[in-house]
Short mmCIF file of C-alpha atoms in Angstrom, two decimals:
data_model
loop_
_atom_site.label_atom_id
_atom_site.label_comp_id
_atom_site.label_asym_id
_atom_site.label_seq_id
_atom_site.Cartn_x
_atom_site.Cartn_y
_atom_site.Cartn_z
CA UNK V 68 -17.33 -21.32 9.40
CA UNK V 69 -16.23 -18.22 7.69
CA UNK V 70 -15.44 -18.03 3.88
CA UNK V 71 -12.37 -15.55 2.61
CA UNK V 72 -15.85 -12.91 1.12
CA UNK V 73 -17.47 -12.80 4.74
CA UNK V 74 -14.30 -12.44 6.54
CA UNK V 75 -13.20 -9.70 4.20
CA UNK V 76 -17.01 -8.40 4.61
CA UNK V 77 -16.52 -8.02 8.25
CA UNK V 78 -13.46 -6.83 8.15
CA UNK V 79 -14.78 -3.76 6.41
CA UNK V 80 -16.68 -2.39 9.24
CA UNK V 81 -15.06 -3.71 12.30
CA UNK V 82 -12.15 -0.28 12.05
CA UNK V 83 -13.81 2.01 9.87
CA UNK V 84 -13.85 4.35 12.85
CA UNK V 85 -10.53 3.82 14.27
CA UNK V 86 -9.19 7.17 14.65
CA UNK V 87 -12.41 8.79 16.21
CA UNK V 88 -11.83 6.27 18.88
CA UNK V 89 -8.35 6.36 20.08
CA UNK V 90 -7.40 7.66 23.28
CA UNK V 91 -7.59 11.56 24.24
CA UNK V 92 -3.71 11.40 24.97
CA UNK V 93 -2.83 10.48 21.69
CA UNK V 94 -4.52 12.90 20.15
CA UNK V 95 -1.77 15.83 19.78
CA UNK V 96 0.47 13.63 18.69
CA UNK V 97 2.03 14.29 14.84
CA UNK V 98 0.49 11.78 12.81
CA UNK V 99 3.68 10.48 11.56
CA UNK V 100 4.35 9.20 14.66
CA UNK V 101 1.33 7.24 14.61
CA UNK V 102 1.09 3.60 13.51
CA UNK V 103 -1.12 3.90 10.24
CA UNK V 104 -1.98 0.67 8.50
CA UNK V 105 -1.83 1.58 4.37
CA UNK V 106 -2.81 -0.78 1.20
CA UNK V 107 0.31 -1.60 -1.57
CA UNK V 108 -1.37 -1.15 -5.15
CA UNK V 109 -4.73 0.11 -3.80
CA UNK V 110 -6.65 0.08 -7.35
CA UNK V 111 -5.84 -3.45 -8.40
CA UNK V 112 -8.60 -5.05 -7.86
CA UNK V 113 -10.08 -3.58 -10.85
CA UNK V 114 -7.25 -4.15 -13.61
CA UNK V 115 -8.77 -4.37 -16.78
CA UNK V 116 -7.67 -7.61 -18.28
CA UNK V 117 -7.88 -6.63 -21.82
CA UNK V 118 -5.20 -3.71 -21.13
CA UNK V 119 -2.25 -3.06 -22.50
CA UNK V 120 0.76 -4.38 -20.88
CA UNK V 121 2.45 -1.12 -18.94
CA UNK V 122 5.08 0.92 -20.71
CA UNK V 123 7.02 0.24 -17.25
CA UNK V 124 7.24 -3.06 -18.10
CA UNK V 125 10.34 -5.43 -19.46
CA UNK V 126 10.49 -6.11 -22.95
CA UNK V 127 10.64 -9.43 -22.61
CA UNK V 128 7.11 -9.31 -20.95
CA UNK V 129 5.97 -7.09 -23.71
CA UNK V 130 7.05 -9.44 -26.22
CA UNK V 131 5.77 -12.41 -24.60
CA UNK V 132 2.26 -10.78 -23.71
CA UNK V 133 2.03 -9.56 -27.89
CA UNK V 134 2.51 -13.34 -29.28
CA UNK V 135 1.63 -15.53 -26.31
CA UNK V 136 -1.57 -13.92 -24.95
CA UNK V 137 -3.92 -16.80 -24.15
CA UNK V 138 -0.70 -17.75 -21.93
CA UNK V 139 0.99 -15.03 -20.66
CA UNK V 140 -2.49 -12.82 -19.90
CA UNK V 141 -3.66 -14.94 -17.33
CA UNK V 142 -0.41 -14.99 -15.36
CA UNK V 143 0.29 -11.24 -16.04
CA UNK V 144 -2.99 -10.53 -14.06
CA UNK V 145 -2.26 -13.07 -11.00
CA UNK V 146 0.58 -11.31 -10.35
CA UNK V 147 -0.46 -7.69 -10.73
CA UNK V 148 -3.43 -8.03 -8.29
CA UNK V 149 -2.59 -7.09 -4.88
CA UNK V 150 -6.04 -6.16 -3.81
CA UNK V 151 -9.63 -7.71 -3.72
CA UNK V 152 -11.44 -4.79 -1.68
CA UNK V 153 -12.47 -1.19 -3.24
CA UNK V 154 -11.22 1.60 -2.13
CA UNK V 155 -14.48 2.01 0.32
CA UNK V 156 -14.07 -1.11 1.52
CA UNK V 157 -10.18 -0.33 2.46
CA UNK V 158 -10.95 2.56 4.01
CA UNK V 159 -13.83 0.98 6.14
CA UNK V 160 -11.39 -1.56 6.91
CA UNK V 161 -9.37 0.42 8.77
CA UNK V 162 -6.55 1.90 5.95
CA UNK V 163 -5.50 5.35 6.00
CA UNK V 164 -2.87 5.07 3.41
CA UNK V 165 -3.45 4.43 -0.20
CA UNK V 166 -1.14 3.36 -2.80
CA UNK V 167 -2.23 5.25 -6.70
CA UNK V 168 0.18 4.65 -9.18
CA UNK V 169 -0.65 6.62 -12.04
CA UNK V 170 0.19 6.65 -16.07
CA UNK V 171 -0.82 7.56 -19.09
CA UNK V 172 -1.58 4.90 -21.93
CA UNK V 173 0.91 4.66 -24.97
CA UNK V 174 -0.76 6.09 -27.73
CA UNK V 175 -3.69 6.87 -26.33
CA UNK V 176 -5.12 10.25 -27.87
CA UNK V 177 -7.32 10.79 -24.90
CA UNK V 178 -5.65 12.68 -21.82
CA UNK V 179 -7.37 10.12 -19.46
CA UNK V 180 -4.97 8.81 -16.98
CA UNK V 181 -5.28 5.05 -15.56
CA UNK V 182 -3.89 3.26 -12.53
CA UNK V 183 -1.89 0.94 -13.45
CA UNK V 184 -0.07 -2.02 -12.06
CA UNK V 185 1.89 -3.92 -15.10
CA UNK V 186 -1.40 -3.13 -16.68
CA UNK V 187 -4.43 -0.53 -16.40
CA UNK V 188 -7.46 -0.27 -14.57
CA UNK V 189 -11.11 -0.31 -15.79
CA UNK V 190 -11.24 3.03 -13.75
CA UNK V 191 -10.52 6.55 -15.08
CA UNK V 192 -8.61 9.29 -12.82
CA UNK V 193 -11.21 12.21 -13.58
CA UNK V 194 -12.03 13.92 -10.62
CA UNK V 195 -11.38 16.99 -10.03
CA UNK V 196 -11.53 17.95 -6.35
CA UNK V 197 -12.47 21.56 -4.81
CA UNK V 198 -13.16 22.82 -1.41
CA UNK V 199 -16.90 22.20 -1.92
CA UNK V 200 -16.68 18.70 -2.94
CA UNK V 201 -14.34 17.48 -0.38
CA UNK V 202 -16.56 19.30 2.37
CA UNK V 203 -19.61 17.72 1.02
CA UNK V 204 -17.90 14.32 0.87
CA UNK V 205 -17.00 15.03 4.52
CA UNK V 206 -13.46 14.26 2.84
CA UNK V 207 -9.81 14.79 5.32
CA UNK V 208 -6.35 13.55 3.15
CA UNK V 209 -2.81 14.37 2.56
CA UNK V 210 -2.08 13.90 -0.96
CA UNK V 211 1.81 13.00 -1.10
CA UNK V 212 3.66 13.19 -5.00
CA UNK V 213 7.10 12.20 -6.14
CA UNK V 214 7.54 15.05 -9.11
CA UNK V 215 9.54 17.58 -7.54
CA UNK V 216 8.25 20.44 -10.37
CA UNK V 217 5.30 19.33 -9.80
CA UNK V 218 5.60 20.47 -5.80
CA UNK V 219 6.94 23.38 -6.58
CA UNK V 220 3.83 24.43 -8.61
CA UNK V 221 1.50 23.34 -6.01
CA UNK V 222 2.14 24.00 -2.40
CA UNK V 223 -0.78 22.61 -1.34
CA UNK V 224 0.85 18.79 -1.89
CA UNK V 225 3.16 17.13 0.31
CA UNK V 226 6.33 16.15 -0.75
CA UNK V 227 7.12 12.38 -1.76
CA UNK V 228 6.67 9.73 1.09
CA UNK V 229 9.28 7.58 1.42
CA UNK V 230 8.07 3.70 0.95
CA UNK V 231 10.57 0.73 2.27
CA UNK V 232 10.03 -1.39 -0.55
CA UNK V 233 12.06 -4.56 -0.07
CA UNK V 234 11.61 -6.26 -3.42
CA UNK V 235 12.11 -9.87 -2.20
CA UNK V 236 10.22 -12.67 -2.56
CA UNK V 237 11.31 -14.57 0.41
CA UNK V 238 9.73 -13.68 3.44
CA UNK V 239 12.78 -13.77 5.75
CA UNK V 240 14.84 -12.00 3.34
CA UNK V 241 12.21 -9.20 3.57
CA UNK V 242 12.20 -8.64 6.70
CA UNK V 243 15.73 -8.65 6.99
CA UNK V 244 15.50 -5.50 4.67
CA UNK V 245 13.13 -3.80 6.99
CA UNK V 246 14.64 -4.23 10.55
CA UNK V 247 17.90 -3.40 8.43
CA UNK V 248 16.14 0.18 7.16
CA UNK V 249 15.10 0.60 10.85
CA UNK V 250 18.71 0.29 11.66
CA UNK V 251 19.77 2.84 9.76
CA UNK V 252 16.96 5.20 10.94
CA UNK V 253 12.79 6.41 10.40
CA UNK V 254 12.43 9.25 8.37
CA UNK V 255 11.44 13.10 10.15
CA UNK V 256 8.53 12.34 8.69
CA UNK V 257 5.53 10.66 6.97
CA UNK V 258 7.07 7.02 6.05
CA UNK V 259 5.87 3.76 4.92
CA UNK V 260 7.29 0.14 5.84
CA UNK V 261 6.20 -2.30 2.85
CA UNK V 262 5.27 -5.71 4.22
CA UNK V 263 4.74 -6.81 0.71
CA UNK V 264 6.50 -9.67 -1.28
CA UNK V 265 7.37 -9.01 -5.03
CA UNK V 266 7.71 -11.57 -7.32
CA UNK V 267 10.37 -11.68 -10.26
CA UNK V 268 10.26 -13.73 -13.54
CA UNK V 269 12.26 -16.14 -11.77
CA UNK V 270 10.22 -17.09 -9.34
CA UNK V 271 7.03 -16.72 -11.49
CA UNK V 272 8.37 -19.04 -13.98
CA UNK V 273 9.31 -21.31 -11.25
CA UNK V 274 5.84 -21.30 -9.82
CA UNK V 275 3.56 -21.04 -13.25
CA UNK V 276 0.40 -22.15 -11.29
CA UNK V 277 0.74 -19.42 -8.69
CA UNK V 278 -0.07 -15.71 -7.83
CA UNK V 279 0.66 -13.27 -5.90
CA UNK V 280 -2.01 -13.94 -3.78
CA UNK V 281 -1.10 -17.25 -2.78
CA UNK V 282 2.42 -15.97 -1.93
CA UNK V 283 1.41 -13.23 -0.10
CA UNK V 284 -1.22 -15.59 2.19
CA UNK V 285 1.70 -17.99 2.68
CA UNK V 286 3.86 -14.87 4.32
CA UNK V 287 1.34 -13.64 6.59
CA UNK V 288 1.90 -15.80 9.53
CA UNK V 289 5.63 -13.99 9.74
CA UNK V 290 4.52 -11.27 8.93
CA UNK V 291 2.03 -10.40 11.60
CA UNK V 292 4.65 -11.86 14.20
CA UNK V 293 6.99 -8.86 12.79
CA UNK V 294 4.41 -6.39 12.75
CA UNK V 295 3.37 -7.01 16.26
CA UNK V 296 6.49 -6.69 17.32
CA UNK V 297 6.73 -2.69 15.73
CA UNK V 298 6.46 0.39 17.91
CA UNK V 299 5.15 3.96 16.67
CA UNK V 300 6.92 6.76 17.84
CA UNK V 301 9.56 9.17 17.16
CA UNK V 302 12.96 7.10 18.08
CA UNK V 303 15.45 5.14 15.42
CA UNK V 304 13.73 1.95 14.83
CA UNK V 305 10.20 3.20 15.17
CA UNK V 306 7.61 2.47 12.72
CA UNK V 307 4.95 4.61 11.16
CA UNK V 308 2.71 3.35 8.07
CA UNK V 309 2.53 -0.01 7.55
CA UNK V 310 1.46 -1.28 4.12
CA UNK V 311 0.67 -4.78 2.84
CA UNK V 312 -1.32 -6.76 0.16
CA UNK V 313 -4.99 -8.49 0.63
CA UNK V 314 -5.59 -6.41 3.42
CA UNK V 315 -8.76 -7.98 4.05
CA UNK V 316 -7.15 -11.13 5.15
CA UNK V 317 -5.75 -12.06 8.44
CA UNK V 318 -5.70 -8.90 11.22
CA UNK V 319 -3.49 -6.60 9.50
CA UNK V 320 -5.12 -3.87 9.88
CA UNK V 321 -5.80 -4.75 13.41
CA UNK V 322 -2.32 -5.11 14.27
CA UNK V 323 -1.34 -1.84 12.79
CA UNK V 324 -3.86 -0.08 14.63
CA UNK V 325 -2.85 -1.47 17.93
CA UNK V 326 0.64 -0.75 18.27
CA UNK V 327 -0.85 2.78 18.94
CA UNK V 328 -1.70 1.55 22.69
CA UNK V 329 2.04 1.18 23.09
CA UNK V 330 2.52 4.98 22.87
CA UNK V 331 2.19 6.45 26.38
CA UNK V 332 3.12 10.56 25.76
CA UNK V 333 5.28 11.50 25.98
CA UNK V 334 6.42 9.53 22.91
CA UNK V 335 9.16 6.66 24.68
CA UNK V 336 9.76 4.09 21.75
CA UNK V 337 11.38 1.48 22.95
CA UNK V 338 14.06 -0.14 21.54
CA UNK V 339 14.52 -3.51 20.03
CA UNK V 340 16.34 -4.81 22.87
CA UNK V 341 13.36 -3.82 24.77
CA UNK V 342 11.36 -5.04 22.65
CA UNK V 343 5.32 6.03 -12.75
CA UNK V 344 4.76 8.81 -10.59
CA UNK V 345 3.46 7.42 -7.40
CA UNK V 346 0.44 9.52 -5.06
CA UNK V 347 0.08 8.41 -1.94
CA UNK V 348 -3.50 9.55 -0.03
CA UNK V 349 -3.15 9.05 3.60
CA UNK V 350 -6.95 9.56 4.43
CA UNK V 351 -7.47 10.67 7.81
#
């Protein structure tokens, strides 16, 4: 019988060459109107739990994390983690979107940046890519970024990528949110459809022994029922990336990749009757 680590092992290899292997036909077709499966938080797995609490953060969680530590530290970090697989491991799994949120420390007289998700990572944003380096990496992405001065300086990035983030943490009420955003219409172009819960102090202080991770397993079954149900394409209430937490458990990525066999060019969706500053890497 397979543990969570071997699943999640296996898991890693079993897509890592999705894309290479899709059909001919669907070759031409904008990647947008793709299904992509992505990764919400994709650098939590290595939050450093000595960090400072994020400036993004309430007061009320600053206060209690300054004179409560020994009890508010451990709880802070079951509910920031989202991910237990490295960013090679994600991307061998299958993912071809990646959630980086970005910040700077408070008083920090470095000008290292972090990832941070209600507090930093171990890990250091210092690379600096060039032509050479990505080519010897056998790198491919499309960096997305919110800052709009920042796209005007640099033409090279793609403009923000619009992320359906339902912040509920009730599993019907989220997907209520989504089938009501596909309602009202997919973006022209690159999107993202958040399958993720988010908890609030409410419900963490109503569930003290919990985490994230345990409310994001007990969603899944509904979830994957709602994601199987999703059609790429270019119509209304089409889908294109998909993102959720713990990708390494259950099929997600699987799923996501599948609803790609629906797609017979050209693109016919069908419908349902029928059927911080934040960088997003869609790695291709």
């Amino acid at each position: 019988m397979e543990g969570p680590l071997q699943t999640s092992l296996h898991v890693c290899h079993e897509n890592g060459q999705w894309m290479s292997e899709l059909p001919e036909k669907l070759w031409d077709i904008p990647l947008y109107n793709l299904a992509l499966p992505g990764s919400h938080d994709t650098m939590t797995y290595c939050l450093d739990k000595n960090s400072a609490v994020s400036g993004n953060e309430s007061k009320l969680v600053e206060f209690l994390n300054k004179f409560m530590p020994c009890i508010v530290r451990p709880i802070i970090m079951k509910w920031s983690i989202t991910q237990v697989l490295t960013v090679t491991e994600q991307l061998e799994a299958g993912v071809r979107y990646l959630d980086f949120r970005i910040a700077h420390k408070a008083n920090d007289p470095s000008m290292n940046l972090y990832f941070v998700h209600m507090v930093y990572t171990t890990v250091v944003v210092q690379v600096v890519p060039t032509l050479r380096t990505m080519w010897q990496h056998g790198y491919q992405v499309i960096v997305s970024y919110e800052e709009v001065m920042e796209l005007e300086k640099h033409c090279e990035l793609w403009p923000a990528i619009p992320y359906w983030w339902g912040n509920r943490t009730s599993t019907h009420a989220l997907i209520q949110y989504l089938e009501r955003m596909k309602r009202m219409g997919r973006p022209e172009k690159f999107f993202v459809a958040g399958i993720n819960l988010t908890e609030n102090l409410r419900y963490i202080l109503l569930h003290p022994f919990g985490s994230l991770k345990e409310m994001t397993l007990r969603s899944l079954p509904c979830l994957k029922i709602w994601v199987r149900k999703q059609y790429p394409g270019t119509q209304k209430e089409c889908i294109n990336i998909i993102a959720g937490d713990f990708i390494g458990n259950d099929d997600f990525v699987r799923d996501v990749i599948e609803l790609n066999t629906k797609i017979n060019p050209p693109l016919d969706c069908h419908s349902k009757a029928a059927g911080t500053n934040t960088i997003s890497f869609s790695a291709l």
